Amino acid sequence: MTSLNNVKKRKTTYYPVLIIGAGATGIAAGSQLRQKLGLKEFKIVDRQSGIGEFREYLNEISEKYQLASHIQLNTDVKELRWIEADAQWEVTLQHLVPGTGDLSTRDREDRATASGRESVYLHEEVVRAKAVISCVGILVEPNPWPSSIQGRNTFKGDVFHSARWRDDIDLNGKDVVVLGTGCSAAQIVPSLLKEPYKVKSLTQIGRSAPWVMPRLSEPFGRENYAIYAPTVYKWLPFLGFINRVLIYLLVEVIWSTVFQMKHKKWRAAIETQQLAMMKEIVPEKYHDIMTPDYPYGCKRRVFDTEWLPSMQNSKFMLTNRPIQAVDGKELILGADGKATSGQQRINADIIILANGFEATRWLHPLSVYGREGAALQEVWKQRGGPAAYMGMAVDGFPNFFIAVGPNTANGHHSLILTSENTVSYILKMIKPILSGKVDRVEVKKQAVTAWTEDVKKDLEKTVFVGCRSWYMDEQGYNSTMYP
């Protein structure tokens, strides 16, 4: 292993295009570079030990477009620095001990501190690229266990985040606590209450209730859909297309009505319907806890058909009492939001954090330095928050493009659709660079400013302003949603 302080000088490798991230968007960028531009010289780097979430499908795409030789895993991008004289990006890569890139940045640094940097980092490499496409995801860096909890570092059990699942921890016969009531928690809880798990008890702790919807893509029941849909769509693919079109049209109707602040009657109708459904399924003792105190759609909705019925399980308990302190393997819960008096103690062998991600820290922990050494994070800080023209380009940072950047997500549609369209647009910007017609492409500051102001103004018309959510930072700046 080579110390970072004693890295040997190597010949600088050059790539016409460097893609950061081998998730769905990175694979889309790579496949379109080959398919649309016929480019054979590019590199996709990813800090993790494997490619993104939908692995079987993405592996098929990678094989179809011959991307395997372009993908470099266990490689973290530490820094991007624009070299004005050469009109290129200088990229500092950190080669990681295989598997350590699957950890969060915080956990990697903790390991490096405890066991030495050589336990995480092998060596650094500096490469050059004419253009860089950031395909860094939004939900990447998990939120930590809340720092307000007294004695949290003295907990005697195991703690892990849902996005960093620990298969090596035996849950059988254990008192398990799930922290959170969002989409991840709604998937985890019913699964843990079924085979092959045999938990002793499962306590779910949440701050606020989500709006829960049945799944849209299971028209004939979940079991039947899972059994027959793959075969039907294989032989009659147009039915799959029709199903997707119908879902598309349905959610567009919901967006243009329920998600707009002015349509209170539409929103009230769907809220009444969903509350009635919840109360039919969930035990009465949880009705108050499971009643949202904010408008429908303001926070991310939960689409699920198993979570609510699982609350009838005798091993399950739901509470909105906050964790105040830790005492060995006991959690001390305080009063809930309705001034319930006294404290409550519950046993916890294992805590699973389903408390979300650092979604508003765009590109974190990547450092990007543009013209005259300007730091992108500092530019965003001075401007009040992350913003980019069409979510993909910032003035002062030539030939640097962000796929799925600030204000590109929405509350009703697939992000895959957004990322594919964004990548297609970025390729139009890259094409003249690769052909040598231009040396650099850079958006104008006034274009970024005008775009950002339009987004802010239009967000005020949507339901997203009706509550505090993970879409916003601590100052209430919404850099996530596209209105």
CSV table of C-alpha atoms in Angstrom, one decimal:
chain,number,residue,atom,x,y,z
A,1,MET,CA,0.0,0.0,0.0
A,2,THR,CA,1.2,3.5,-0.9
A,3,SER,CA,0.9,6.4,1.6
A,4,LEU,CA,-0.9,9.4,0.2
A,5,ASN,CA,2.1,11.5,1.2
A,6,ASN,CA,4.4,9.4,-0.9
A,7,VAL,CA,2.5,9.1,-4.2
A,8,LYS,CA,4.8,8.4,-7.1
A,9,LYS,CA,4.5,10.7,-10.2
A,10,ARG,CA,2.7,9.1,-13.0
A,11,LYS,CA,2.0,10.1,-16.6
A,12,THR,CA,-1.2,12.0,-16.6
A,13,THR,CA,-4.0,10.0,-18.3
A,14,TYR,CA,-6.4,12.0,-20.5
A,15,TYR,CA,-10.1,11.3,-21.2
A,16,PRO,CA,-12.3,13.3,-23.5
A,17,VAL,CA,-15.2,12.8,-21.1
A,18,LEU,CA,-15.1,11.7,-17.4
A,19,ILE,CA,-18.4,10.6,-15.8
A,20,ILE,CA,-18.7,10.6,-12.0
A,21,GLY,CA,-21.0,7.8,-10.8
A,22,ALA,CA,-22.0,4.4,-12.1
A,23,GLY,CA,-25.6,4.5,-11.1
A,24,ALA,CA,-28.6,4.7,-13.4
A,25,THR,CA,-27.7,8.2,-14.6
A,26,GLY,CA,-24.0,7.4,-15.1
A,27,ILE,CA,-24.9,4.2,-17.1
A,28,ALA,CA,-27.3,6.3,-19.2
A,29,ALA,CA,-24.6,8.8,-19.9
A,30,GLY,CA,-22.1,6.2,-20.9
A,31,SER,CA,-24.6,4.3,-23.2
A,32,GLN,CA,-25.7,7.5,-24.9
A,33,LEU,CA,-22.1,8.6,-25.5
A,34,ARG,CA,-21.6,5.3,-27.4
A,35,GLN,CA,-24.9,5.2,-29.0
A,36,LYS,CA,-25.5,8.8,-30.1
A,37,LEU,CA,-21.9,10.2,-30.4
A,38,GLY,CA,-20.0,7.0,-31.1
A,39,LEU,CA,-17.4,7.9,-28.5
A,40,LYS,CA,-15.2,5.1,-27.4
A,41,GLU,CA,-12.8,7.0,-25.1
A,42,PHE,CA,-14.4,7.9,-21.8
A,43,LYS,CA,-14.3,6.8,-18.2
A,44,ILE,CA,-17.0,6.2,-15.6
A,45,VAL,CA,-15.7,6.2,-12.0
A,46,ASP,CA,-17.6,5.2,-8.9
A,47,ARG,CA,-16.4,4.8,-5.4
A,48,GLN,CA,-18.5,1.8,-4.7
A,49,SER,CA,-17.6,-1.8,-5.4
A,50,GLY,CA,-20.5,-2.3,-7.9
A,51,ILE,CA,-22.8,-0.4,-10.2
A,52,GLY,CA,-26.0,1.2,-9.1
A,53,GLU,CA,-29.3,0.2,-7.6
A,54,PHE,CA,-31.1,-1.8,-10.4
A,55,ARG,CA,-28.1,-4.1,-10.8
A,56,GLU,CA,-29.4,-6.8,-13.1
A,57,TYR,CA,-30.9,-4.3,-15.5
A,58,LEU,CA,-28.0,-1.9,-15.5
A,59,ASN,CA,-25.6,-4.8,-16.0
A,60,GLU,CA,-27.6,-5.8,-19.1
A,61,ILE,CA,-27.3,-2.2,-20.4
A,62,SER,CA,-23.6,-2.1,-19.6
A,63,GLU,CA,-23.1,-5.4,-21.6
A,64,LYS,CA,-25.3,-4.1,-24.5
A,65,TYR,CA,-23.3,-1.0,-24.9
A,66,GLN,CA,-19.9,-2.5,-24.0
A,67,LEU,CA,-19.4,-0.3,-21.0
A,68,ALA,CA,-17.5,-2.7,-18.7
A,69,SER,CA,-14.1,-1.6,-19.9
A,70,HIS,CA,-15.0,2.1,-19.3
A,71,ILE,CA,-16.1,1.6,-15.7
A,72,GLN,CA,-13.6,2.0,-12.9
A,73,LEU,CA,-15.0,1.0,-9.4
A,74,ASN,CA,-13.5,1.6,-5.9
A,75,THR,CA,-12.5,5.0,-7.1
A,76,ASP,CA,-13.5,8.2,-5.3
A,77,VAL,CA,-13.3,11.6,-7.0
A,78,LYS,CA,-11.7,13.9,-4.5
A,79,GLU,CA,-11.3,17.1,-6.5
A,80,LEU,CA,-12.0,18.8,-9.9
A,81,ARG,CA,-9.9,21.8,-10.8
A,82,TRP,CA,-10.4,23.8,-14.1
A,83,ILE,CA,-7.1,24.5,-15.9
A,84,GLU,CA,-7.8,27.6,-17.9
A,85,ALA,CA,-4.7,27.5,-20.0
A,86,ASP,CA,-5.5,24.0,-21.3
A,87,ALA,CA,-9.3,24.2,-21.2
A,88,GLN,CA,-9.3,20.9,-19.3
A,89,TRP,CA,-10.4,19.6,-15.9
A,90,GLU,CA,-7.7,18.2,-13.7
A,91,VAL,CA,-9.3,15.4,-11.6
A,92,THR,CA,-7.8,13.9,-8.4
A,93,LEU,CA,-8.9,10.3,-7.9
A,94,GLN,CA,-8.6,8.4,-4.7
A,95,HIS,CA,-8.2,4.6,-5.2
A,96,LEU,CA,-9.9,2.8,-2.3
A,97,VAL,CA,-9.5,-0.4,-0.6
A,98,PRO,CA,-12.2,-2.6,-2.3
A,99,GLY,CA,-15.4,-2.4,-0.4
A,100,THR,CA,-14.7,0.8,1.6
A,101,GLY,CA,-16.4,2.9,-1.0
A,102,ASP,CA,-19.6,1.2,-0.1
A,103,LEU,CA,-19.4,3.1,3.3
A,104,SER,CA,-20.6,6.6,3.7
A,105,THR,CA,-18.0,9.4,3.7
A,106,ARG,CA,-18.4,9.8,7.4
A,107,ASP,CA,-17.8,6.1,8.1
A,108,ARG,CA,-14.8,6.0,5.8
A,109,GLU,CA,-13.2,8.8,7.6
A,110,ASP,CA,-14.0,7.2,11.0
A,111,ARG,CA,-12.3,4.0,9.8
A,112,ALA,CA,-9.3,6.0,8.5
A,113,THR,CA,-8.9,7.7,11.8
A,114,ALA,CA,-9.2,4.5,13.9
A,115,SER,CA,-7.2,2.1,11.7
A,116,GLY,CA,-5.0,4.4,9.6
A,117,ARG,CA,-5.6,6.0,6.2
A,118,GLU,CA,-4.1,2.9,4.5
A,119,SER,CA,-7.1,0.9,5.7
A,120,VAL,CA,-9.3,3.0,3.3
A,121,TYR,CA,-7.1,4.8,0.8
A,122,LEU,CA,-4.6,3.1,-1.5
A,123,HIS,CA,-3.2,5.9,-3.6
A,124,GLU,CA,-4.1,9.1,-5.5
A,125,GLU,CA,-4.1,9.5,-9.2
A,126,VAL,CA,-4.4,12.8,-11.2
A,127,VAL,CA,-6.1,12.6,-14.6
A,128,ARG,CA,-7.3,15.2,-17.2
A,129,ALA,CA,-10.6,15.4,-18.9
A,130,LYS,CA,-12.0,17.8,-21.5
A,131,ALA,CA,-15.5,17.6,-20.1
A,132,VAL,CA,-16.9,16.2,-16.9
A,133,ILE,CA,-20.4,14.9,-16.2
A,134,SER,CA,-21.4,14.6,-12.6
A,135,CYS,CA,-23.9,11.8,-12.2
A,136,VAL,CA,-23.6,11.9,-8.4
A,137,GLY,CA,-27.0,10.9,-6.9
A,138,ILE,CA,-29.2,12.8,-4.5
A,139,LEU,CA,-29.8,10.1,-1.9
A,140,VAL,CA,-26.1,9.1,-1.4
A,141,GLU,CA,-24.8,10.3,2.0
A,142,PRO,CA,-27.0,8.8,4.8
A,143,ASN,CA,-28.1,11.1,7.7
A,144,PRO,CA,-26.3,10.2,11.0
A,145,TRP,CA,-27.9,9.2,14.2
A,146,PRO,CA,-29.2,12.5,15.6
A,147,SER,CA,-26.5,14.3,17.6
A,148,SER,CA,-29.1,15.7,20.1
A,149,ILE,CA,-29.4,12.2,21.7
A,150,GLN,CA,-27.5,12.1,24.9
A,151,GLY,CA,-25.1,9.2,25.2
A,152,ARG,CA,-25.7,7.9,21.7
A,153,ASN,CA,-22.1,6.8,21.4
A,154,THR,CA,-22.5,4.6,24.5
A,155,PHE,CA,-25.2,2.4,23.0
A,156,LYS,CA,-24.4,-1.2,23.6
A,157,GLY,CA,-26.2,-2.6,20.6
A,158,ASP,CA,-25.7,-2.3,16.8
A,159,VAL,CA,-26.6,0.7,14.8
A,160,PHE,CA,-26.7,0.9,11.0
A,161,HIS,CA,-28.4,2.9,8.2
A,162,SER,CA,-30.9,1.3,5.9
A,163,ALA,CA,-28.8,2.4,3.0
A,164,ARG,CA,-25.8,0.5,4.4
A,165,TRP,CA,-27.5,-2.7,5.4
A,166,ARG,CA,-25.6,-5.1,7.6
A,167,ASP,CA,-26.3,-8.7,6.5
A,168,ASP,CA,-23.7,-9.9,9.1
A,169,ILE,CA,-26.0,-8.8,12.0
A,170,ASP,CA,-28.5,-11.5,13.2
A,171,LEU,CA,-31.9,-9.9,13.9
A,172,ASN,CA,-33.5,-13.1,15.1
A,173,GLY,CA,-34.8,-12.9,18.7
A,174,LYS,CA,-33.8,-9.2,19.0
A,175,ASP,CA,-35.6,-6.1,20.0
A,176,VAL,CA,-35.3,-4.0,16.8
A,177,VAL,CA,-35.9,-0.3,16.6
A,178,VAL,CA,-36.5,1.4,13.2
A,179,LEU,CA,-36.0,5.2,13.2
A,180,GLY,CA,-38.1,6.9,10.6
A,181,THR,CA,-41.5,6.7,8.9
A,182,GLY,CA,-40.6,7.5,5.3
A,183,CYS,CA,-40.4,5.3,2.2
A,184,SER,CA,-37.4,3.2,3.4
A,185,ALA,CA,-38.9,2.5,6.7
A,186,ALA,CA,-42.2,1.5,5.1
A,187,GLN,CA,-40.4,-1.2,3.1
A,188,ILE,CA,-38.2,-2.4,6.0
A,189,VAL,CA,-40.9,-2.8,8.7
A,190,PRO,CA,-43.2,-5.3,7.0
A,191,SER,CA,-40.2,-7.3,5.7
A,192,LEU,CA,-38.8,-7.7,9.2
A,193,LEU,CA,-42.1,-9.0,10.5
A,194,LYS,CA,-42.1,-11.8,8.0
A,195,GLU,CA,-40.0,-14.8,7.3
A,196,PRO,CA,-37.1,-15.4,7.3
A,197,TYR,CA,-36.7,-12.9,10.1
A,198,LYS,CA,-37.8,-13.8,13.6
A,199,VAL,CA,-37.5,-10.5,15.5
A,200,LYS,CA,-38.6,-10.5,19.2
A,201,SER,CA,-40.1,-7.0,18.8
A,202,LEU,CA,-40.1,-4.1,16.3
A,203,THR,CA,-40.6,-0.5,17.5
A,204,GLN,CA,-40.9,2.2,14.8
A,205,ILE,CA,-40.1,5.8,15.9
A,206,GLY,CA,-41.2,8.6,13.7
A,207,ARG,CA,-41.4,12.4,13.9
A,208,SER,CA,-44.3,12.9,11.5
A,209,ALA,CA,-46.8,10.8,9.7
A,210,PRO,CA,-46.5,10.3,5.9
A,211,TRP,CA,-49.3,10.3,3.4
A,212,VAL,CA,-49.7,6.7,2.3
A,213,MET,CA,-50.9,5.6,-1.1
A,214,PRO,CA,-51.5,2.1,-2.5
A,215,ARG,CA,-49.1,1.1,-5.3
A,216,LEU,CA,-50.1,2.3,-8.7
A,217,SER,CA,-48.5,-0.5,-10.8
A,218,GLU,CA,-50.3,-3.5,-9.4
A,219,PRO,CA,-53.8,-3.4,-11.1
A,220,PHE,CA,-54.7,-7.0,-10.3
A,221,GLY,CA,-53.2,-7.3,-6.8
A,222,ARG,CA,-49.6,-7.5,-5.9
A,223,GLU,CA,-49.2,-11.3,-6.0
A,224,ASN,CA,-50.9,-11.7,-9.3
A,225,TYR,CA,-49.1,-8.8,-10.8
A,226,ALA,CA,-45.7,-10.2,-9.7
A,227,ILE,CA,-46.5,-13.6,-11.1
A,228,TYR,CA,-48.1,-12.8,-14.5
A,229,ALA,CA,-46.9,-9.3,-15.5
A,230,PRO,CA,-43.4,-10.2,-16.5
A,231,THR,CA,-44.7,-13.0,-18.9
A,232,VAL,CA,-47.5,-10.8,-20.2
A,233,TYR,CA,-45.3,-7.8,-20.9
A,234,LYS,CA,-42.7,-10.1,-22.5
A,235,TRP,CA,-45.1,-11.4,-25.1
A,236,LEU,CA,-47.3,-8.3,-25.3
A,237,PRO,CA,-44.9,-5.4,-24.7
A,238,PHE,CA,-47.5,-2.9,-25.9
A,239,LEU,CA,-49.5,-3.6,-22.7
A,240,GLY,CA,-46.5,-2.6,-20.6
A,241,PHE,CA,-46.3,0.6,-22.6
A,242,ILE,CA,-50.0,1.3,-22.2
A,243,ASN,CA,-49.7,0.7,-18.4
A,244,ARG,CA,-46.8,3.2,-18.2
A,245,VAL,CA,-48.7,5.8,-20.3
A,246,LEU,CA,-51.7,5.5,-18.0
A,247,ILE,CA,-49.6,6.0,-14.9
A,248,TYR,CA,-47.9,8.9,-16.6
A,249,LEU,CA,-51.2,10.6,-17.4
A,250,LEU,CA,-52.6,9.9,-13.9
A,251,VAL,CA,-49.7,11.5,-12.1
A,252,GLU,CA,-49.7,14.4,-14.5
A,253,VAL,CA,-53.4,15.0,-13.5
A,254,ILE,CA,-52.4,14.8,-9.8
A,255,TRP,CA,-49.6,17.2,-10.4
A,256,SER,CA,-51.7,19.8,-12.1
A,257,THR,CA,-54.4,19.7,-9.5
A,258,VAL,CA,-53.5,18.3,-6.1
A,259,PHE,CA,-49.9,19.6,-6.1
A,260,GLN,CA,-50.9,23.2,-6.8
A,261,MET,CA,-51.6,25.3,-3.7
A,262,LYS,CA,-54.7,26.9,-5.3
A,263,HIS,CA,-56.6,23.5,-5.7
A,264,LYS,CA,-57.5,23.0,-2.1
A,265,LYS,CA,-60.7,21.1,-2.9
A,266,TRP,CA,-58.9,18.5,-4.9
A,267,ARG,CA,-56.3,18.1,-2.2
A,268,ALA,CA,-58.9,17.9,0.6
A,269,ALA,CA,-60.7,15.1,-1.3
A,270,ILE,CA,-57.7,12.9,-1.7
A,271,GLU,CA,-56.6,13.6,1.9
A,272,THR,CA,-60.1,12.5,3.1
A,273,GLN,CA,-59.9,9.4,1.0
A,274,GLN,CA,-56.4,8.4,2.2
A,275,LEU,CA,-57.2,9.0,5.9
A,276,ALA,CA,-60.2,6.8,5.6
A,277,MET,CA,-58.1,4.1,4.1
A,278,MET,CA,-55.5,4.4,6.8
A,279,LYS,CA,-58.1,4.2,9.6
A,280,GLU,CA,-59.7,1.1,8.1
A,281,ILE,CA,-56.3,-0.8,8.2
A,282,VAL,CA,-54.3,0.6,11.1
A,283,PRO,CA,-55.2,-0.1,14.8
A,284,GLU,CA,-57.1,2.7,16.4
A,285,LYS,CA,-54.3,3.5,18.9
A,286,TYR,CA,-52.1,4.6,16.0
A,287,HIS,CA,-54.7,6.8,14.2
A,288,ASP,CA,-53.5,10.1,15.7
A,289,ILE,CA,-49.8,9.2,15.1
A,290,MET,CA,-50.6,8.3,11.5
A,291,THR,CA,-52.5,11.4,10.7
A,292,PRO,CA,-50.3,13.9,8.8
A,293,ASP,CA,-50.4,17.6,9.9
A,294,TYR,CA,-49.4,19.0,6.5
A,295,PRO,CA,-50.9,19.1,3.0
A,296,TYR,CA,-50.9,16.1,0.8
A,297,GLY,CA,-47.8,16.0,-1.4
A,298,CYS,CA,-45.8,18.5,0.6
A,299,LYS,CA,-43.4,15.7,1.7
A,300,ARG,CA,-42.6,12.6,-0.2
A,301,ARG,CA,-45.5,10.2,-0.3
A,302,VAL,CA,-45.2,6.5,0.6
A,303,PHE,CA,-46.5,4.1,-2.0
A,304,ASP,CA,-47.0,0.8,-0.3
A,305,THR,CA,-49.6,-2.0,0.4
A,306,GLU,CA,-47.9,-3.9,3.2
A,307,TRP,CA,-46.7,-1.3,5.8
A,308,LEU,CA,-50.1,-0.3,7.2
A,309,PRO,CA,-51.4,-3.9,7.6
A,310,SER,CA,-48.1,-4.8,9.3
A,311,MET,CA,-49.1,-2.5,12.2
A,312,GLN,CA,-51.6,-5.1,13.3
A,313,ASN,CA,-48.7,-7.5,14.2
A,314,SER,CA,-48.5,-8.2,17.9
A,315,LYS,CA,-44.7,-7.7,17.8
A,316,PHE,CA,-45.1,-4.2,16.4
A,317,MET,CA,-45.2,-0.8,18.2
A,318,LEU,CA,-45.4,2.7,16.7
A,319,THR,CA,-44.5,5.8,18.6
A,320,ASN,CA,-43.7,9.4,17.8
A,321,ARG,CA,-42.0,10.0,21.2
A,322,PRO,CA,-38.5,11.3,20.4
A,323,ILE,CA,-35.3,9.6,21.6
A,324,GLN,CA,-33.8,11.7,24.4
A,325,ALA,CA,-31.0,9.5,25.7
A,326,VAL,CA,-29.4,6.1,25.6
A,327,ASP,CA,-28.8,4.0,28.7
A,328,GLY,CA,-27.0,0.8,27.8
A,329,LYS,CA,-29.4,-1.0,25.6
A,330,GLU,CA,-32.3,1.1,26.6
A,331,LEU,CA,-33.7,4.1,24.7
A,332,ILE,CA,-35.2,6.8,26.8
A,333,LEU,CA,-38.2,8.4,24.9
A,334,GLY,CA,-39.5,11.8,25.8
A,335,ALA,CA,-43.0,13.3,25.5
A,336,ASP,CA,-44.7,13.2,22.1
A,337,GLY,CA,-45.8,16.2,20.1
A,338,LYS,CA,-49.2,16.3,22.0
A,339,ALA,CA,-47.6,16.9,25.4
A,340,THR,CA,-47.9,13.4,26.7
A,341,SER,CA,-46.3,13.5,30.1
A,342,GLY,CA,-43.5,11.4,31.4
A,343,GLN,CA,-40.7,9.3,29.8
A,344,GLN,CA,-40.8,5.9,28.4
A,345,ARG,CA,-38.0,3.3,28.2
A,346,ILE,CA,-37.8,0.6,25.5
A,347,ASN,CA,-35.2,-2.1,25.0
A,348,ALA,CA,-33.2,-2.0,21.8
A,349,ASP,CA,-30.7,-4.6,20.6
A,350,ILE,CA,-30.4,-3.1,17.1
A,351,ILE,CA,-31.3,0.3,15.7
A,352,ILE,CA,-31.9,0.7,12.0
A,353,LEU,CA,-31.7,4.3,10.8
A,354,ALA,CA,-34.2,4.9,8.1
A,355,ASN,CA,-33.9,8.7,8.6
A,356,GLY,CA,-33.0,9.8,5.1
A,357,PHE,CA,-30.0,11.4,3.5
A,358,GLU,CA,-28.1,14.6,3.3
A,359,ALA,CA,-30.1,15.5,0.2
A,360,THR,CA,-29.4,19.2,0.1
A,361,ARG,CA,-25.6,19.0,0.2
A,362,TRP,CA,-25.2,18.8,-3.6
A,363,LEU,CA,-22.1,17.0,-4.9
A,364,HIS,CA,-20.8,16.5,-1.3
A,365,PRO,CA,-18.0,15.7,-0.5
A,366,LEU,CA,-16.7,16.4,-4.0
A,367,SER,CA,-14.7,19.7,-4.3
A,368,VAL,CA,-15.1,21.6,-7.6
A,369,TYR,CA,-12.9,24.6,-8.5
A,370,GLY,CA,-13.7,26.6,-11.6
A,371,ARG,CA,-12.4,29.7,-13.1
A,372,GLU,CA,-9.8,31.6,-11.0
A,373,GLY,CA,-10.1,28.8,-8.4
A,374,ALA,CA,-13.6,29.6,-7.4
A,375,ALA,CA,-15.1,26.8,-5.2
A,376,LEU,CA,-18.6,25.7,-6.4
A,377,GLN,CA,-19.8,25.2,-2.9
A,378,GLU,CA,-18.7,28.7,-1.9
A,379,VAL,CA,-20.4,30.2,-5.0
A,380,TRP,CA,-23.6,28.5,-4.1
A,381,LYS,CA,-23.3,29.7,-0.5
A,382,GLN,CA,-22.9,33.3,-1.6
A,383,ARG,CA,-25.9,33.0,-3.9
A,384,GLY,CA,-28.1,31.6,-1.1
A,385,GLY,CA,-28.2,28.0,-2.1
A,386,PRO,CA,-27.4,25.4,-4.8
A,387,ALA,CA,-28.6,26.5,-8.3
A,388,ALA,CA,-27.8,25.7,-11.8
A,389,TYR,CA,-29.2,26.5,-15.3
A,390,MET,CA,-31.8,23.8,-16.0
A,391,GLY,CA,-30.2,22.0,-13.0
A,392,MET,CA,-27.1,21.1,-15.0
A,393,ALA,CA,-24.7,24.0,-15.6
A,394,VAL,CA,-23.2,26.9,-13.5
A,395,ASP,CA,-21.4,30.0,-14.8
A,396,GLY,CA,-17.7,30.0,-14.1
A,397,PHE,CA,-17.4,26.2,-14.5
A,398,PRO,CA,-16.9,25.5,-18.2
A,399,ASN,CA,-17.3,22.0,-19.6
A,400,PHE,CA,-18.8,20.8,-16.3
A,401,PHE,CA,-22.3,19.4,-16.4
A,402,ILE,CA,-24.5,18.1,-13.6
A,403,ALA,CA,-27.0,15.3,-14.5
A,404,VAL,CA,-29.9,15.4,-11.9
A,405,GLY,CA,-28.7,18.6,-10.3
A,406,PRO,CA,-30.4,21.3,-8.1
A,407,ASN,CA,-34.2,21.6,-8.7
A,408,THR,CA,-34.5,18.7,-11.1
A,409,ALA,CA,-36.5,16.2,-8.9
A,410,ASN,CA,-40.3,16.2,-8.7
A,411,GLY,CA,-42.8,14.8,-6.4
A,412,HIS,CA,-44.8,12.8,-8.8
A,413,HIS,CA,-42.7,11.3,-11.6
A,414,SER,CA,-39.8,8.9,-12.2
A,415,LEU,CA,-36.4,10.5,-11.8
A,416,ILE,CA,-35.1,8.1,-14.5
A,417,LEU,CA,-37.1,10.1,-17.1
A,418,THR,CA,-35.5,13.3,-15.8
A,419,SER,CA,-32.0,11.9,-15.9
A,420,GLU,CA,-32.3,10.5,-19.4
A,421,ASN,CA,-33.6,13.8,-20.8
A,422,THR,CA,-30.9,15.7,-18.9
A,423,VAL,CA,-28.2,13.4,-20.3
A,424,SER,CA,-29.5,13.9,-23.8
A,425,TYR,CA,-29.3,17.7,-23.4
A,426,ILE,CA,-25.8,17.5,-22.0
A,427,LEU,CA,-24.6,15.5,-25.0
A,428,LYS,CA,-25.8,18.3,-27.3
A,429,MET,CA,-23.4,20.6,-25.3
A,430,ILE,CA,-20.5,18.1,-25.4
A,431,LYS,CA,-20.8,17.2,-29.1
A,432,PRO,CA,-19.1,20.5,-30.4
A,433,ILE,CA,-16.4,20.2,-27.7
A,434,LEU,CA,-15.5,16.7,-28.8
A,435,SER,CA,-15.6,17.6,-32.5
A,436,GLY,CA,-13.2,20.4,-31.9
A,437,LYS,CA,-15.6,23.1,-33.0
A,438,VAL,CA,-15.4,24.8,-29.7
A,439,ASP,CA,-12.9,24.7,-26.8
A,440,ARG,CA,-15.4,25.2,-24.0
A,441,VAL,CA,-19.1,25.6,-23.3
A,442,GLU,CA,-20.2,27.8,-20.4
A,443,VAL,CA,-23.6,29.1,-19.3
A,444,LYS,CA,-24.0,32.8,-18.7
A,445,LYS,CA,-24.5,34.1,-15.2
A,446,GLN,CA,-27.7,35.9,-16.1
A,447,ALA,CA,-29.2,32.7,-17.5
A,448,VAL,CA,-28.5,30.9,-14.2
A,449,THR,CA,-30.0,33.8,-12.2
A,450,ALA,CA,-33.1,34.1,-14.4
A,451,TRP,CA,-33.7,30.3,-14.3
A,452,THR,CA,-33.3,30.2,-10.5
A,453,GLU,CA,-35.7,33.1,-9.9
A,454,ASP,CA,-38.3,31.5,-12.1
A,455,VAL,CA,-38.0,28.2,-10.2
A,456,LYS,CA,-38.3,30.0,-6.8
A,457,LYS,CA,-41.4,31.9,-8.0
A,458,ASP,CA,-43.1,28.8,-9.4
A,459,LEU,CA,-42.3,26.8,-6.3
A,460,GLU,CA,-44.4,29.3,-4.3
A,461,LYS,CA,-47.4,28.1,-6.2
A,462,THR,CA,-46.9,24.4,-5.3
A,463,VAL,CA,-47.7,22.4,-2.2
A,464,PHE,CA,-44.0,22.0,-1.4
A,465,VAL,CA,-44.1,25.3,0.5
A,466,GLY,CA,-46.7,24.0,3.0
A,467,CYS,CA,-44.3,22.2,5.4
A,468,ARG,CA,-40.6,21.5,6.2
A,469,SER,CA,-39.2,18.5,4.4
A,470,TRP,CA,-35.9,17.0,3.3
A,471,TYR,CA,-36.4,18.9,0.1
A,472,MET,CA,-35.2,22.0,2.0
A,473,ASP,CA,-32.1,22.9,3.9
A,474,GLU,CA,-32.0,24.3,7.4
A,475,GLN,CA,-32.7,27.8,6.1
A,476,GLY,CA,-35.8,26.7,4.2
A,477,TYR,CA,-34.1,26.9,0.7
A,478,ASN,CA,-35.6,24.3,-1.6
A,479,SER,CA,-32.8,23.2,-4.0
A,480,THR,CA,-34.4,19.8,-4.7
A,481,MET,CA,-37.8,20.1,-6.4
A,482,TYR,CA,-38.7,21.3,-9.9
A,483,PRO,CA,-42.0,23.1,-10.0
